[in-house]
Amino acid sequence: METVLLYGKAFVVGGLLCVIGQLLIDYTKLTPARILTSFVVAGVVLGALGVYQPLADWAGAGATVPLTGFGNALAKGARKAVEEKGLLGAFTGGFTAGAGGIGAAMFFGLIAALLGRSREK
């Protein structure tokens, strides 16, 4: 039963984030690139304020997998690096925290490019 509750919380929070994105697409003139960037920035700001991590702890993958979770990871990495390295950590901590996800995206993107083929639309 506990697993079902965990999946349910992840589904609801992740779904709400998707609904917000869809509403922004449907009812604003924002481009998808600006919406995606806004989600990352919102995650950074909410993470820096200490608001996003409790949501991520409660909702699990529903809050950590979307772009807001990536922004939160950047903020958390920068905060940790500032504590360890001082001001220089503000510039390097986000890269260190996000390196795994960025590296995985590049690797799997390369694999998809090698296995797939492009075609005219």
N, CA, C and O of each residue as an XYZ file, in Angstrom:
484
protein
N       0.822     -1.199      0.000
C       0.000      0.000      0.000
C       0.860      1.254      0.000
O       0.515      2.259     -0.622
N       1.978      1.184      0.701
C       2.867      2.337      0.777
C       3.446      2.681     -0.597
O       3.630      3.857     -0.912
N       3.731      1.674     -1.411
C       4.255      1.890     -2.759
C       3.217      2.574     -3.635
O       3.550      3.470     -4.412
N       1.977      2.161     -3.515
C       0.904      2.778     -4.295
C       0.772      4.255     -3.936
O       0.569      5.090     -4.817
N       0.884      4.578     -2.663
C       0.802      5.968     -2.216
C       1.970      6.778     -2.784
O       1.784      7.917     -3.212
N       3.171      6.196     -2.789
C       4.338      6.874     -3.332
C       4.161      7.158     -4.820
O       4.454      8.260     -5.283
N       3.684      6.168     -5.569
C       3.428      6.356     -6.998
C       2.325      7.385     -7.219
O       2.405      8.189     -8.148
N       1.316      7.367     -6.389
C       0.217      8.317     -6.511
C       0.680      9.748     -6.307
O       0.301     10.640     -7.067
N       1.507      9.975     -5.276
C       2.023     11.321     -5.021
C       2.894     11.786     -6.184
O       2.801     12.939     -6.605
N       3.733     10.903     -6.702
C       4.588     11.262     -7.840
C       3.741     11.597     -9.061
O       4.032     12.554     -9.778
N       2.697     10.814     -9.297
C       1.823     11.043    -10.447
C       1.103     12.380    -10.329
O       1.022     13.125    -11.306
N       0.586     12.691     -9.157
C      -0.166     13.935     -8.972
C       0.741     15.155     -9.117
O       0.389     16.102     -9.820
N       1.895     15.144     -8.467
C       2.788     16.309     -8.538
C       3.365     16.464     -9.938
O       3.375     17.568    -10.482
N       3.844     15.376    -10.529
C       4.351     15.450    -11.896
C       3.270     15.874    -12.872
O       3.529     16.653    -13.789
N       2.069     15.371    -12.682
C       0.951     15.745    -13.537
C       0.591     17.211    -13.403
O       0.290     17.867    -14.400
N       0.617     17.737    -12.184
C       0.326     19.161    -11.987
C       1.373     20.043    -12.663
O       1.036     21.082    -13.230
N       2.632     19.635    -12.605
C       3.673     20.397    -13.294
C       3.441     20.375    -14.805
O       3.641     21.382    -15.483
N       3.023     19.234    -15.322
C       2.704     19.140    -16.755
C       1.490     19.990    -17.113
O       1.466     20.622    -18.170
N       0.487     20.010    -16.247
C      -0.703     20.834    -16.489
C      -0.321     22.310    -16.531
O      -0.813     23.054    -17.379
N       0.546     22.733    -15.630
C       1.003     24.130    -15.637
C       1.695     24.446    -16.955
O       1.445     25.489    -17.560
N       2.564     23.546    -17.397
C       3.239     23.753    -18.679
C       2.265     23.814    -19.838
O       2.408     24.659    -20.722
N       1.275     22.931    -19.851
C       0.294     22.929    -20.934
C      -0.554     24.193    -20.921
O      -0.872     24.739    -21.978
N      -0.920     24.658    -19.740
C      -1.682     25.906    -19.652
C      -0.867     27.092    -20.165
O      -1.403     27.989    -20.815
N       0.428     27.088    -19.869
C       1.285     28.155    -20.383
C       1.380     28.105    -21.905
O       1.410     29.147    -22.558
N       1.427     26.910    -22.468
C       1.466     26.768    -23.923
C       0.154     27.249    -24.539
O       0.155     27.985    -25.525
N      -0.961     26.826    -23.948
C      -2.281     27.120    -24.523
C      -2.718     28.569    -24.367
O      -3.343     29.120    -25.274
N      -2.406     29.195    -23.243
C      -2.997     30.488    -22.934
C      -2.015     31.652    -22.895
O      -2.407     32.764    -22.540
N      -0.768     31.433    -23.244
C       0.184     32.540    -23.337
C       0.859     32.488    -24.697
O       0.706     31.525    -25.449
N       1.590     33.516    -24.991
C       2.347     33.551    -26.239
C       3.798     33.155    -26.005
O       4.653     33.392    -26.859
N       4.083     32.550    -24.847
C       5.439     32.105    -24.554
C       5.813     30.947    -25.476
O       4.993     30.077    -25.766
N       7.048     30.954    -25.923
C       7.531     29.846    -26.742
C       7.866     28.670    -25.829
O       8.117     28.866    -24.640
N       7.874     27.459    -26.367
C       8.242     26.308    -25.536
C       9.623     26.455    -24.890
O       9.823     26.018    -23.757
N      10.566     27.059    -25.595
C      11.896     27.257    -25.017
C      11.843     28.164    -23.794
O      12.538     27.918    -22.809
N      11.034     29.197    -23.849
C      10.913     30.101    -22.693
C      10.192     29.424    -21.538
O      10.512     29.671    -20.376
N       9.240     28.590    -21.844
C       8.539     27.861    -20.787
C       9.490     26.884    -20.108
O       9.512     26.795    -18.880
N      10.271     26.155    -20.891
C      11.233     25.209    -20.314
C      12.251     25.941    -19.445
O      12.571     25.500    -18.341
N      12.749     27.049    -19.947
C      13.706     27.840    -19.174
C      13.070     28.368    -17.901
O      13.711     28.398    -16.850
N      11.822     28.781    -17.985
C      11.112     29.270    -16.801
C      10.961     28.182    -15.753
O      11.065     28.455    -14.557
N      10.717     26.953    -16.187
C      10.612     25.847    -15.244
C      11.931     25.610    -14.521
O      11.939     25.388    -13.311
N      13.045     25.653    -15.244
C      14.351     25.463    -14.610
C      14.622     26.599    -13.633
O      15.060     26.358    -12.508
N      14.367     27.831    -14.052
C      14.596     28.980    -13.175
C      13.697     28.907    -11.944
O      14.135     29.223    -10.838
N      12.448     28.495    -12.126
C      11.545     28.346    -10.974
C      12.093     27.307    -10.000
O      12.025     27.496     -8.785
N      12.637     26.211    -10.528
C      13.241     25.203     -9.657
C      14.443     25.736     -8.906
O      14.637     25.415     -7.734
N      15.259     26.555     -9.576
C      16.422     27.160     -8.914
C      15.965     28.091     -7.801
O      16.467     28.019     -6.679
N      15.015     28.962     -8.111
C      14.544     29.940     -7.121
C      13.879     29.242     -5.935
O      14.170     29.553     -4.780
N      12.984     28.294     -6.231
C      12.308     27.583     -5.138
C      13.286     26.729     -4.334
O      13.137     26.581     -3.121
N      14.286     26.170     -5.013
C      15.312     25.407     -4.306
C      16.171     26.296     -3.433
O      16.509     25.926     -2.309
N      16.533     27.476     -3.945
C      17.344     28.409     -3.163
C      16.599     28.915     -1.939
O      17.201     29.179     -0.898
N      15.281     29.049     -2.072
C      14.472     29.495     -0.936
C      14.168     28.368      0.050
O      13.616     28.609      1.124
N      14.529     27.137     -0.317
C      14.291     25.997      0.558
C      12.878     25.458      0.498
O      12.473     24.688      1.368
N      12.118     25.851     -0.519
C      10.724     25.436     -0.646
C      10.598     24.144     -1.457
O       9.723     23.324     -1.181
N      11.461     23.961     -2.449
C      11.290     22.845     -3.376
C      11.724     21.497     -2.787
O      11.110     20.471     -3.080
N      12.763     21.492     -1.970
C      13.266     20.218     -1.445
C      12.237     19.466     -0.602
O      12.140     18.246     -0.739
N      11.465     20.124      0.259
C      10.421     19.376      0.978
C       9.388     18.764      0.026
O       8.904     17.659      0.272
N       9.048     19.467     -1.053
C       8.141     18.913     -2.055
C       8.778     17.704     -2.727
O       8.108     16.694     -2.941
N      10.054     17.791     -3.061
C      10.756     16.680     -3.693
C      10.846     15.479     -2.749
O      10.716     14.335     -3.183
N      11.066     15.737     -1.483
C      11.113     14.641     -0.514
C       9.755     13.958     -0.391
O       9.683     12.741     -0.223
N       8.687     14.736     -0.475
C       7.338     14.181     -0.334
C       6.885     13.473     -1.606
O       6.330     12.376     -1.538
N       7.116     14.089     -2.762
C       6.575     13.566     -4.021
C       7.534     12.650     -4.768
O       7.123     11.990     -5.722
N       8.777     12.591     -4.372
C       9.732     11.712     -5.045
C       9.965     12.116     -6.482
O      10.193     13.289     -6.775
N       9.907     11.134     -7.393
C      10.201     11.366     -8.804
C       9.236     12.343     -9.459
O       9.580     12.935    -10.482
N       8.063     12.528     -8.917
C       7.123     13.486     -9.477
C       7.633     14.911     -9.403
O       7.192     15.770    -10.167
N       8.561     15.170     -8.489
C       9.129     16.509     -8.357
C      10.595     16.570     -8.767
O      11.088     17.647     -9.105
N      11.305     15.445     -8.748
C      12.725     15.485     -9.079
C      13.007     15.269    -10.555
O      14.029     15.745    -11.050
N      12.143     14.571    -11.274
C      12.381     14.277    -12.688
C      12.078     15.464    -13.603
O      12.852     15.690    -14.534
N      11.011     16.237    -13.408
C      10.745     17.371    -14.306
C      11.845     18.430    -14.244
O      12.738     18.359    -13.399
N      11.776     19.394    -15.130
C      12.795     20.435    -15.207
C      12.926     21.245    -13.924
O      14.011     21.740    -13.619
N      11.860     21.386    -13.182
C      11.958     22.103    -11.910
C      12.880     21.355    -10.951
O      13.585     21.976    -10.155
N      12.876     20.033    -11.025
C      13.782     19.228    -10.207
C      15.233     19.443    -10.600
O      16.114     19.452     -9.740
N      15.493     19.619    -11.906
C      16.845     19.916    -12.374
C      17.296     21.263    -11.827
O      18.433     21.403    -11.375
N      16.418     22.246    -11.866
C      16.747     23.551    -11.306
C      17.029     23.463     -9.810
O      17.945     24.114     -9.308
N      16.251     22.667     -9.107
C      16.478     22.467     -7.678
C      17.835     21.821     -7.434
O      18.542     22.201     -6.500
N      18.206     20.848     -8.262
C      19.510     20.195     -8.118
C      20.641     21.191     -8.345
O      21.657     21.141     -7.651
N      20.477     22.094     -9.308
C      21.489     23.126     -9.543
C      21.640     24.031     -8.324
O      22.757     24.337     -7.906
N      20.522     24.453     -7.759
C      20.565     25.330     -6.582
C      21.192     24.617     -5.393
O      21.994     25.202     -4.664
N      20.825     23.346     -5.197
C      21.375     22.582     -4.075
C      22.878     22.389     -4.242
O      23.632     22.493     -3.275
N      23.312     22.108     -5.468
C      24.740     21.941     -5.734
C      25.516     23.220     -5.511
O      26.609     23.197     -4.946
N      24.961     24.328     -5.947
C      25.627     25.615     -5.751
C      25.711     25.966     -4.270
O      26.739     26.455     -3.800
N      24.634     25.717     -3.538
C      24.626     26.017     -2.100
C      25.674     25.182     -1.367
O      26.389     25.694     -0.505
N      25.766     23.898     -1.709
C      26.743     23.006     -1.074
C      28.174     23.433     -1.414
O      29.051     23.434     -0.550
N      28.398     23.797     -2.683
C      29.737     24.208     -3.092
C      30.149     25.524     -2.450
O      31.328     25.714     -2.152
N      29.208     26.434     -2.230
C      29.526     27.694     -1.556
C      29.958     27.416     -0.127
O      30.884     28.052      0.376
N      29.298     26.473      0.533
C      29.681     26.122      1.905
C      31.084     25.531      1.955
O      31.824     25.763      2.911
N      31.454     24.761      0.917
C      32.754     24.095      0.907
C      33.876     24.949      0.339
O      34.995     24.918      0.853
N      33.592     25.722     -0.729
C      34.653     26.424     -1.456
C      34.525     27.939     -1.424
O      35.378     28.638     -1.971
N      33.496     28.451     -0.806
C      33.301     29.890     -0.778
C      32.628     30.389     -2.047
O      31.866     29.659     -2.683
N      32.909     31.627     -2.412
C      32.240     32.272     -3.534
C      32.450     31.535     -4.849
O      31.546     31.507     -5.683
N      33.609     30.943     -5.053
C      33.869     30.200     -6.287
C      32.877     29.051     -6.457
O      32.542     28.687     -7.584
N      32.416     28.491     -5.381
C      31.440     27.402     -5.429
C      30.121     27.814     -6.044
O      29.402     26.969     -6.576
N      29.784     29.100     -5.985
C      28.536     29.580     -6.599
C      28.578     29.389     -8.109
O      27.537     29.229     -8.747
N      29.771     29.405     -8.676
C      29.913     29.250    -10.123
C      30.143     27.810    -10.549
O      29.848     27.453    -11.690
N      30.663     26.976     -9.659
C      30.993     25.599    -10.037
C      30.020     24.561     -9.506
O      29.910     23.478    -10.081
N      29.323     24.854     -8.442
C      28.462     23.864     -7.791
C      27.327     23.358     -8.652
O      27.009     22.169     -8.624
N      26.712     24.239     -9.416
C      25.616     23.825    -10.294
C      26.087     22.871    -11.375
O      25.390     21.913    -11.709
N      27.273     23.128    -11.925
C      27.818     22.238    -12.954
C      28.099     20.859    -12.385
O      27.813     19.847    -13.025
N      28.657     20.818    -11.189
C      28.958     19.533    -10.557
C      27.682     18.767    -10.261
O      27.615     17.560    -10.494
N      26.679     19.449     -9.755
C      25.417     18.785     -9.401
C      24.662     18.300    -10.626
O      24.021     17.250    -10.580
N      24.727     19.041    -11.709
C      23.976     18.682    -12.902
C      24.743     17.845    -13.911
O      24.188     17.459    -14.939
N      26.006     17.559    -13.637
C      26.853     16.876    -14.613
C      26.337     15.490    -14.985
O      26.377     15.110    -16.155
N      25.857     14.739    -14.012
C      25.366     13.384    -14.298
C      24.178     13.392    -15.248
O      24.144     12.628    -16.214
N      23.209     14.248    -14.978
C      22.032     14.324    -15.831
C      22.353     14.849    -17.220
O      21.833     14.345    -18.216
N      23.207     15.856    -17.287
C      23.588     16.400    -18.588
C      24.386     15.377    -19.379
O      24.170     15.202    -20.579
N      25.314     14.698    -18.700
C      26.109     13.660    -19.368
C      25.238     12.531    -19.891
O      25.443     12.054    -21.007
N      24.266     12.100    -19.095
C      23.362     11.025    -19.530
C      22.525     11.474    -20.723
O      22.322     10.702    -21.661
N      22.037     12.712    -20.698
C      21.245     13.216    -21.817
C      22.075     13.270    -23.095
O      21.580     12.933    -24.171
N      23.320     13.687    -22.985
C      24.188     13.731    -24.163
C      24.485     12.323    -24.676
O      24.460     12.085    -25.884
N      24.763     11.394    -23.769
C      25.077     10.020    -24.169
C      23.885      9.365    -24.865
O      24.036      8.795    -25.946
N      22.717      9.441    -24.262
C      21.546      8.801    -24.862
C      21.084      9.520    -26.123
O      20.525      8.896    -27.025
N      21.315     10.837    -26.190
C      21.033     11.566    -27.422
C      21.932     11.107    -28.554
O      21.483     10.976    -29.692
N      23.199     10.860    -28.251
C      24.130     10.343    -29.245
C      23.715      8.956    -29.711
O      23.736      8.671    -30.908
N      23.338      8.093    -28.777
C      22.892      6.742    -29.130
C      21.655      6.812    -30.031
O      21.570      6.096    -31.028
N      20.707      7.667    -29.682
C      19.497      7.813    -30.499
C      19.840      8.341    -31.892
O      19.242      7.918    -32.881
N      20.798      9.262    -31.971
C      21.193      9.802    -33.268
C      21.881      8.742    -34.123
O      21.703      8.707    -35.341
N      22.662      7.883    -33.485
C      23.355      6.838    -34.229
C      22.401      5.733    -34.689
O      22.567      5.175    -35.774
N      21.407      5.422    -33.863
C      20.475      4.341    -34.196
C      19.325      4.801    -35.090
O      18.784      4.007    -35.859
N      18.958      6.040    -34.997
C      17.836      6.551    -35.790
C      18.326      7.123    -37.102
O      19.528      7.244    -37.337
N      17.401      7.464    -37.933
C      17.766      8.120    -39.184
C      16.835      9.298    -39.399
O      15.657      9.263    -39.040
N      17.379     10.312    -39.978
C      16.555     11.496    -40.223
C      15.822     11.339    -41.542
O      16.281     10.638    -42.444
N      14.689     11.993    -41.643
C      13.905     11.943    -42.859
C      13.148     13.249    -43.006
O      12.905     13.959    -42.031
N      12.790     13.543    -44.206
C      12.036     14.754    -44.496
C      10.618     14.640    -43.972
O      10.025     13.561    -43.987
N      10.080     15.751    -43.512
C       8.693     15.740    -43.028
C       7.755     16.030    -44.157
O       6.541     16.066    -43.957
